Structure formats: structure tokens, C-alpha cells
């Protein structure tokens, strides 16, 4: 027969100054706990507390990488749309010239874009590994 968990029936009130409350709340936000009461019980009962550490410098780098990735994807989408529009104008002499021009531009840009994306993915992997190591 499994042991039943006892309900929490005791109530305990405390009063804090605003700065004390802010300090407690800031510490709580850095943990994995979802409720302040869980965090406070762990502190009072001296249970282990996992604190999530985030490197702000790496957060800024990751944010910049996300913006760069979006921009690169937008460039690729614009090139694809241009190619579709040119392909839809079959037989037109101007369309053939534009199609050749866009093909040349695309062939020059695509390796650079892929290289940038690959490097950004490597940075993201490094960042996520540091984050996982900080949690452990």
C-alpha cells in the first residue's frame, strides 16, 4: 500500500519590507520554481534549489543572431519570388535577361548565405551548451 501524502494544513504568515520582498522575488525568478510558496518552503526547509544562470552577453549575441537569420531568410524569399515572377513571364526577352541576372546574383549569394547560417547555428549550439552546463 502506498503512503498517502499529507496535506499542508498549517498556515504561516510573514511580513516583509518592500526591499526584502523585492530581493526574495528576484531570487525566486532565477529558479525553476513556478510558485513563490514552493520556493519559500524549499528555502525554509533547506532543500536544494536549482538556480538558472543566464549570461546576458550571450543573450545579446543570440538575439542578434536571430535577427540576422530572419534577414537572411527574407533575402532568400525575395530572390525566390523574383525567380517565380520571371519564370511566369515565359518567352519575353526582358524576362530572359532578368532571369540570367537573378541566377547570377543567386549563385553568388547562396554560398555566402549558407556559410553565415551555418556559423550562426554553430554559435547557437555553443550558447545552448553553455546554458545547459550552467543549469547542471
Short mmCIF file of N, CA and C in Angstrom, two decimals:
data_model
loop_
_atom_site.label_atom_id
_atom_site.label_comp_id
_atom_site.label_asym_id
_atom_site.label_seq_id
_atom_site.Cartn_x
_atom_site.Cartn_y
_atom_site.Cartn_z
N UNK A 1 0.85 -1.17 0.00
CA UNK A 1 0.00 0.00 0.00
C UNK A 1 0.90 1.24 0.00
N UNK A 2 0.58 2.19 -0.85
CA UNK A 2 1.42 3.38 -0.94
C UNK A 2 1.08 4.36 0.17
N UNK A 3 2.10 5.09 0.57
CA UNK A 3 1.94 6.07 1.64
C UNK A 3 1.26 7.31 1.08
N UNK A 4 0.20 7.77 1.73
CA UNK A 4 -0.52 8.94 1.25
C UNK A 4 0.22 10.21 1.65
N UNK A 5 0.20 11.18 0.75
CA UNK A 5 0.86 12.45 1.03
C UNK A 5 -0.05 13.28 1.93
N UNK A 6 0.54 13.82 2.96
CA UNK A 6 -0.22 14.62 3.92
C UNK A 6 -0.45 16.01 3.34
N UNK A 7 -1.68 16.52 3.47
CA UNK A 7 -1.99 17.86 3.01
C UNK A 7 -1.33 18.90 3.89
N UNK A 8 -1.04 20.02 3.28
CA UNK A 8 -0.48 21.13 4.05
C UNK A 8 -1.64 21.87 4.71
N UNK A 9 -1.72 21.73 6.02
CA UNK A 9 -2.85 22.33 6.73
C UNK A 9 -2.44 23.48 7.64
N UNK A 10 -1.16 23.71 7.76
CA UNK A 10 -0.68 24.79 8.64
C UNK A 10 -0.39 26.03 7.82
N UNK A 11 -0.82 27.16 8.31
CA UNK A 11 -0.66 28.44 7.62
C UNK A 11 0.36 29.27 8.38
N UNK A 12 1.28 29.90 7.63
CA UNK A 12 2.32 30.71 8.27
C UNK A 12 2.43 32.02 7.51
N UNK A 13 2.21 33.13 8.22
CA UNK A 13 2.28 34.46 7.60
C UNK A 13 3.55 35.17 8.04
N UNK A 14 4.12 35.91 7.09
CA UNK A 14 5.27 36.75 7.44
C UNK A 14 5.06 38.12 6.79
N UNK A 15 5.70 39.11 7.36
CA UNK A 15 5.66 40.46 6.80
C UNK A 15 7.06 40.83 6.36
N UNK A 16 7.12 41.47 5.21
CA UNK A 16 8.41 41.88 4.64
C UNK A 16 8.36 43.35 4.26
N UNK A 17 9.52 43.98 4.32
CA UNK A 17 9.65 45.33 3.81
C UNK A 17 9.65 45.24 2.29
N UNK A 18 9.31 46.33 1.61
CA UNK A 18 9.30 46.27 0.13
C UNK A 18 10.62 45.82 -0.47
N UNK A 19 11.74 46.29 0.06
CA UNK A 19 13.03 45.87 -0.49
C UNK A 19 13.33 44.40 -0.19
N UNK A 20 12.88 43.91 0.97
CA UNK A 20 13.05 42.49 1.29
C UNK A 20 12.23 41.63 0.34
N UNK A 21 11.00 42.07 0.11
CA UNK A 21 10.13 41.33 -0.82
C UNK A 21 10.74 41.32 -2.22
N UNK A 22 11.27 42.46 -2.66
CA UNK A 22 11.88 42.54 -3.99
C UNK A 22 13.08 41.61 -4.11
N UNK A 23 13.91 41.57 -3.08
CA UNK A 23 15.07 40.68 -3.07
C UNK A 23 14.62 39.22 -3.15
N UNK A 24 13.64 38.85 -2.36
CA UNK A 24 13.12 37.49 -2.36
C UNK A 24 12.52 37.15 -3.72
N UNK A 25 11.77 38.07 -4.28
CA UNK A 25 11.12 37.84 -5.56
C UNK A 25 12.15 37.71 -6.69
N UNK A 26 13.21 38.53 -6.65
CA UNK A 26 14.26 38.44 -7.66
C UNK A 26 14.97 37.09 -7.60
N UNK A 27 15.24 36.62 -6.39
CA UNK A 27 15.87 35.30 -6.24
C UNK A 27 14.94 34.20 -6.73
N UNK A 28 13.65 34.33 -6.43
CA UNK A 28 12.67 33.35 -6.87
C UNK A 28 12.61 33.27 -8.40
N UNK A 29 12.67 34.40 -9.08
CA UNK A 29 12.57 34.42 -10.54
C UNK A 29 13.74 33.72 -11.22
N UNK A 30 14.86 33.59 -10.53
CA UNK A 30 16.03 32.94 -11.10
C UNK A 30 16.02 31.43 -10.93
N UNK A 31 14.98 30.90 -10.30
CA UNK A 31 14.92 29.46 -10.03
C UNK A 31 13.97 28.77 -10.98
N UNK A 32 13.88 27.45 -10.83
CA UNK A 32 12.98 26.65 -11.65
C UNK A 32 11.57 26.58 -11.08
N UNK A 33 11.36 27.12 -9.89
CA UNK A 33 10.06 27.04 -9.23
C UNK A 33 9.01 27.87 -9.97
N UNK A 34 7.79 27.35 -9.98
CA UNK A 34 6.69 28.08 -10.63
C UNK A 34 5.90 28.92 -9.64
N UNK A 35 5.96 28.55 -8.39
CA UNK A 35 5.21 29.28 -7.37
C UNK A 35 6.15 29.76 -6.28
N UNK A 36 5.89 30.97 -5.81
CA UNK A 36 6.71 31.54 -4.75
C UNK A 36 6.63 30.70 -3.48
N UNK A 37 5.46 30.13 -3.21
CA UNK A 37 5.31 29.32 -2.00
C UNK A 37 6.22 28.09 -2.04
N UNK A 38 6.36 27.46 -3.19
CA UNK A 38 7.27 26.31 -3.32
C UNK A 38 8.71 26.74 -3.02
N UNK A 39 9.09 27.87 -3.59
CA UNK A 39 10.45 28.37 -3.37
C UNK A 39 10.68 28.67 -1.90
N UNK A 40 9.75 29.34 -1.25
CA UNK A 40 9.91 29.71 0.16
C UNK A 40 9.98 28.47 1.05
N UNK A 41 9.18 27.45 0.73
CA UNK A 41 9.25 26.20 1.52
C UNK A 41 10.63 25.56 1.37
N UNK A 42 11.15 25.57 0.15
CA UNK A 42 12.48 24.97 -0.07
C UNK A 42 13.55 25.73 0.69
N UNK A 43 13.46 27.05 0.71
CA UNK A 43 14.45 27.85 1.44
C UNK A 43 14.33 27.57 2.94
N UNK A 44 13.12 27.62 3.46
CA UNK A 44 12.93 27.43 4.90
C UNK A 44 13.32 26.03 5.37
N UNK A 45 13.05 25.03 4.54
CA UNK A 45 13.35 23.65 4.91
C UNK A 45 14.73 23.21 4.42
N UNK A 46 15.50 24.15 3.91
CA UNK A 46 16.87 23.92 3.47
C UNK A 46 16.98 22.81 2.44
N UNK A 47 16.05 22.78 1.50
CA UNK A 47 16.09 21.82 0.40
C UNK A 47 16.94 22.41 -0.73
N UNK A 48 17.47 21.57 -1.60
CA UNK A 48 18.29 22.10 -2.70
C UNK A 48 17.46 22.95 -3.66
N UNK A 49 18.09 24.02 -4.14
CA UNK A 49 17.42 24.95 -5.04
C UNK A 49 18.27 25.07 -6.30
N UNK A 50 17.65 24.86 -7.45
CA UNK A 50 18.35 25.00 -8.72
C UNK A 50 18.13 26.41 -9.23
N UNK A 51 19.24 27.10 -9.45
CA UNK A 51 19.17 28.48 -9.94
C UNK A 51 19.58 28.47 -11.40
N UNK A 52 18.76 29.10 -12.23
CA UNK A 52 19.08 29.23 -13.65
C UNK A 52 19.95 30.46 -13.85
N UNK A 53 21.11 30.24 -14.44
CA UNK A 53 22.05 31.33 -14.68
C UNK A 53 22.05 31.64 -16.17
N UNK A 54 21.90 32.91 -16.50
CA UNK A 54 21.92 33.32 -17.90
C UNK A 54 22.99 34.37 -18.09
N UNK A 55 23.81 34.14 -19.08
CA UNK A 55 24.86 35.07 -19.44
C UNK A 55 24.25 36.13 -20.35
N UNK A 56 24.13 37.35 -19.85
CA UNK A 56 23.49 38.42 -20.61
C UNK A 56 24.22 38.71 -21.91
N UNK A 57 25.55 38.61 -21.89
CA UNK A 57 26.31 38.86 -23.12
C UNK A 57 25.93 37.84 -24.19
N UNK A 58 25.79 36.59 -23.80
CA UNK A 58 25.39 35.56 -24.76
C UNK A 58 23.95 35.76 -25.21
N UNK A 59 23.08 36.26 -24.34
CA UNK A 59 21.71 36.56 -24.74
C UNK A 59 21.68 37.61 -25.83
N UNK A 60 22.52 38.64 -25.70
CA UNK A 60 22.58 39.69 -26.71
C UNK A 60 23.07 39.13 -28.04
N UNK A 61 24.08 38.26 -27.99
CA UNK A 61 24.61 37.64 -29.20
C UNK A 61 23.54 36.78 -29.85
N UNK A 62 22.83 36.00 -29.05
CA UNK A 62 21.79 35.14 -29.61
C UNK A 62 20.68 35.97 -30.23
N UNK A 63 20.29 37.05 -29.59
CA UNK A 63 19.25 37.91 -30.14
C UNK A 63 19.68 38.48 -31.49
N UNK A 64 20.93 38.91 -31.59
CA UNK A 64 21.45 39.44 -32.85
C UNK A 64 21.47 38.35 -33.92
N UNK A 65 21.84 37.13 -33.53
CA UNK A 65 21.86 36.03 -34.50
C UNK A 65 20.46 35.72 -35.01
N UNK A 66 19.48 35.78 -34.15
CA UNK A 66 18.10 35.53 -34.57
C UNK A 66 17.68 36.58 -35.59
N UNK A 67 18.01 37.84 -35.34
CA UNK A 67 17.67 38.91 -36.29
C UNK A 67 18.39 38.70 -37.62
N UNK A 68 19.66 38.31 -37.58
CA UNK A 68 20.40 38.05 -38.82
C UNK A 68 19.79 36.88 -39.60
N UNK A 69 19.40 35.85 -38.89
CA UNK A 69 18.79 34.69 -39.55
C UNK A 69 17.48 35.09 -40.23
N UNK A 70 16.68 35.90 -39.58
CA UNK A 70 15.43 36.37 -40.20
C UNK A 70 15.73 37.19 -41.46
N UNK A 71 16.74 38.04 -41.37
CA UNK A 71 17.09 38.88 -42.52
C UNK A 71 17.58 38.02 -43.68
N UNK A 72 18.41 37.03 -43.38
CA UNK A 72 18.89 36.14 -44.43
C UNK A 72 17.74 35.37 -45.06
N UNK A 73 16.81 34.90 -44.26
CA UNK A 73 15.64 34.20 -44.80
C UNK A 73 14.80 35.12 -45.67
N UNK A 74 14.68 36.38 -45.27
CA UNK A 74 13.91 37.34 -46.07
C UNK A 74 14.59 37.56 -47.42
N UNK A 75 15.92 37.67 -47.44
CA UNK A 75 16.66 37.83 -48.70
C UNK A 75 16.41 36.63 -49.61
N UNK A 76 16.50 35.44 -49.05
CA UNK A 76 16.25 34.23 -49.83
C UNK A 76 14.84 34.19 -50.37
N UNK A 77 13.86 34.57 -49.55
CA UNK A 77 12.47 34.58 -50.02
C UNK A 77 12.28 35.58 -51.15
N UNK A 78 12.89 36.76 -51.03
CA UNK A 78 12.78 37.77 -52.09
C UNK A 78 13.38 37.27 -53.40
N UNK A 79 14.53 36.61 -53.32
CA UNK A 79 15.13 36.05 -54.54
C UNK A 79 14.23 34.99 -55.16
N UNK A 80 13.66 34.13 -54.33
CA UNK A 80 12.76 33.09 -54.86
C UNK A 80 11.52 33.70 -55.51
N UNK A 81 10.97 34.74 -54.91
CA UNK A 81 9.80 35.40 -55.51
C UNK A 81 10.16 36.05 -56.84
N UNK A 82 11.34 36.66 -56.89
CA UNK A 82 11.77 37.27 -58.15
C UNK A 82 11.91 36.20 -59.24
N UNK A 83 12.48 35.08 -58.88
CA UNK A 83 12.63 34.00 -59.86
C UNK A 83 11.27 33.48 -60.31
N UNK A 84 10.32 33.34 -59.42
CA UNK A 84 8.99 32.87 -59.80
C UNK A 84 8.32 33.86 -60.76
N UNK A 85 8.45 35.16 -60.46
CA UNK A 85 7.86 36.16 -61.34
C UNK A 85 8.50 36.14 -62.72
N UNK A 86 9.80 35.98 -62.77
CA UNK A 86 10.50 35.93 -64.05
C UNK A 86 10.10 34.67 -64.82
N UNK A 87 10.02 33.54 -64.12
CA UNK A 87 9.63 32.29 -64.77
C UNK A 87 8.20 32.34 -65.29
N UNK A 88 7.35 33.12 -64.67
CA UNK A 88 5.96 33.20 -65.12
C UNK A 88 5.83 34.03 -66.40
N UNK A 89 6.85 34.83 -66.75
CA UNK A 89 6.83 35.63 -67.97
C UNK A 89 7.60 34.89 -69.05
N UNK A 90 7.08 33.75 -69.50
CA UNK A 90 7.76 32.89 -70.48
C UNK A 90 7.95 33.63 -71.79
N UNK A 91 9.11 33.46 -72.38
CA UNK A 91 9.34 33.93 -73.74
C UNK A 91 9.70 35.38 -73.89
N UNK A 92 9.41 36.20 -72.93
CA UNK A 92 9.71 37.62 -73.02
C UNK A 92 11.22 37.80 -72.99
N UNK A 93 11.77 38.64 -73.90
CA UNK A 93 13.23 38.83 -73.98
C UNK A 93 13.76 39.44 -72.69
N UNK A 94 13.05 40.44 -72.14
CA UNK A 94 13.48 41.05 -70.89
C UNK A 94 13.49 40.03 -69.75
N UNK A 95 12.52 39.13 -69.76
CA UNK A 95 12.43 38.12 -68.71
C UNK A 95 13.66 37.24 -68.72
N UNK A 96 14.15 36.88 -69.96
CA UNK A 96 15.34 36.03 -70.03
C UNK A 96 16.57 36.74 -69.49
N UNK A 97 16.69 38.03 -69.79
CA UNK A 97 17.83 38.80 -69.27
C UNK A 97 17.76 38.88 -67.76
N UNK A 98 16.59 39.20 -67.23
CA UNK A 98 16.42 39.30 -65.77
C UNK A 98 16.65 37.95 -65.10
N UNK A 99 16.18 36.90 -65.76
CA UNK A 99 16.34 35.57 -65.17
C UNK A 99 17.83 35.22 -65.08
N UNK A 100 18.58 35.53 -66.10
CA UNK A 100 20.02 35.28 -66.05
C UNK A 100 20.69 36.12 -64.97
N UNK A 101 20.28 37.37 -64.87
CA UNK A 101 20.86 38.26 -63.86
C UNK A 101 20.57 37.75 -62.44
N UNK A 102 19.33 37.39 -62.19
CA UNK A 102 18.95 36.89 -60.86
C UNK A 102 19.65 35.56 -60.58
N UNK A 103 19.81 34.73 -61.58
CA UNK A 103 20.53 33.45 -61.39
C UNK A 103 21.97 33.70 -60.98
N UNK A 104 22.62 34.68 -61.63
CA UNK A 104 24.00 35.00 -61.27
C UNK A 104 24.07 35.53 -59.85
N UNK A 105 23.15 36.44 -59.52
CA UNK A 105 23.13 37.01 -58.16
C UNK A 105 22.89 35.90 -57.14
N UNK A 106 21.94 35.05 -57.43
CA UNK A 106 21.61 33.95 -56.51
C UNK A 106 22.80 33.01 -56.34
N UNK A 107 23.48 32.68 -57.43
CA UNK A 107 24.62 31.76 -57.33
C UNK A 107 25.77 32.38 -56.54
N UNK A 108 25.91 33.70 -56.59
CA UNK A 108 26.96 34.37 -55.82
C UNK A 108 26.57 34.50 -54.35
N UNK A 109 25.30 34.76 -54.07
CA UNK A 109 24.85 34.99 -52.70
C UNK A 109 24.63 33.70 -51.91
N UNK A 110 24.14 32.68 -52.57
CA UNK A 110 23.74 31.47 -51.85
C UNK A 110 24.86 30.84 -51.03
N UNK A 111 26.09 30.68 -51.55
CA UNK A 111 27.14 30.11 -50.69
C UNK A 111 27.45 30.97 -49.47
N UNK A 112 27.45 32.28 -49.65
CA UNK A 112 27.70 33.17 -48.51
C UNK A 112 26.60 33.08 -47.48
N UNK A 113 25.37 33.07 -47.95
CA UNK A 113 24.22 32.96 -47.05
C UNK A 113 24.27 31.65 -46.28
N UNK A 114 24.56 30.56 -46.97
CA UNK A 114 24.64 29.25 -46.29
C UNK A 114 25.78 29.22 -45.28
N UNK A 115 26.90 29.84 -45.62
CA UNK A 115 28.03 29.90 -44.69
C UNK A 115 27.66 30.69 -43.44
N UNK A 116 26.99 31.82 -43.62
CA UNK A 116 26.55 32.63 -42.48
C UNK A 116 25.57 31.85 -41.62
N UNK A 117 24.61 31.19 -42.24
CA UNK A 117 23.64 30.39 -41.49
C UNK A 117 24.32 29.26 -40.71
N UNK A 118 25.28 28.61 -41.33
CA UNK A 118 25.99 27.53 -40.66
C UNK A 118 26.76 28.05 -39.44
N UNK A 119 27.42 29.18 -39.61
CA UNK A 119 28.17 29.78 -38.49
C UNK A 119 27.23 30.19 -37.36
N UNK A 120 26.08 30.75 -37.73
CA UNK A 120 25.10 31.15 -36.71
C UNK A 120 24.59 29.94 -35.95
N UNK A 121 24.37 28.83 -36.66
CA UNK A 121 23.93 27.61 -35.99
C UNK A 121 25.00 27.09 -35.03
N UNK A 122 26.28 27.21 -35.42
CA UNK A 122 27.36 26.80 -34.53
C UNK A 122 27.37 27.64 -33.26
N UNK A 123 27.20 28.97 -33.42
CA UNK A 123 27.14 29.85 -32.25
C UNK A 123 25.94 29.50 -31.37
N UNK A 124 24.82 29.20 -31.99
CA UNK A 124 23.63 28.85 -31.21
C UNK A 124 23.87 27.55 -30.43
N UNK A 125 24.56 26.58 -31.04
CA UNK A 125 24.88 25.34 -30.34
C UNK A 125 25.81 25.59 -29.16
N UNK A 126 26.82 26.43 -29.37
CA UNK A 126 27.74 26.77 -28.28
C UNK A 126 26.98 27.44 -27.15
N UNK A 127 26.11 28.37 -27.50
CA UNK A 127 25.32 29.09 -26.49
C UNK A 127 24.44 28.13 -25.71
N UNK A 128 23.77 27.22 -26.40
CA UNK A 128 22.87 26.30 -25.71
C UNK A 128 23.66 25.32 -24.82
N UNK A 129 24.88 24.93 -25.24
CA UNK A 129 25.71 24.06 -24.41
C UNK A 129 26.13 24.78 -23.14
N UNK A 130 26.49 26.06 -23.26
CA UNK A 130 26.85 26.85 -22.07
C UNK A 130 25.65 26.97 -21.14
N UNK A 131 24.48 27.15 -21.71
CA UNK A 131 23.27 27.27 -20.91
C UNK A 131 22.98 25.98 -20.17
N UNK A 132 23.12 24.84 -20.88
CA UNK A 132 22.89 23.55 -20.23
C UNK A 132 23.91 23.28 -19.14
N UNK A 133 25.15 23.68 -19.37
CA UNK A 133 26.21 23.48 -18.37
C UNK A 133 25.95 24.34 -17.15
N UNK A 134 25.43 25.54 -17.33
CA UNK A 134 25.14 26.42 -16.21
C UNK A 134 24.00 25.89 -15.37
N UNK A 135 23.06 25.19 -15.99
CA UNK A 135 21.92 24.63 -15.26
C UNK A 135 22.36 23.42 -14.43
N UNK A 136 23.36 22.70 -14.92
CA UNK A 136 23.79 21.47 -14.23
C UNK A 136 24.53 21.74 -12.96
#
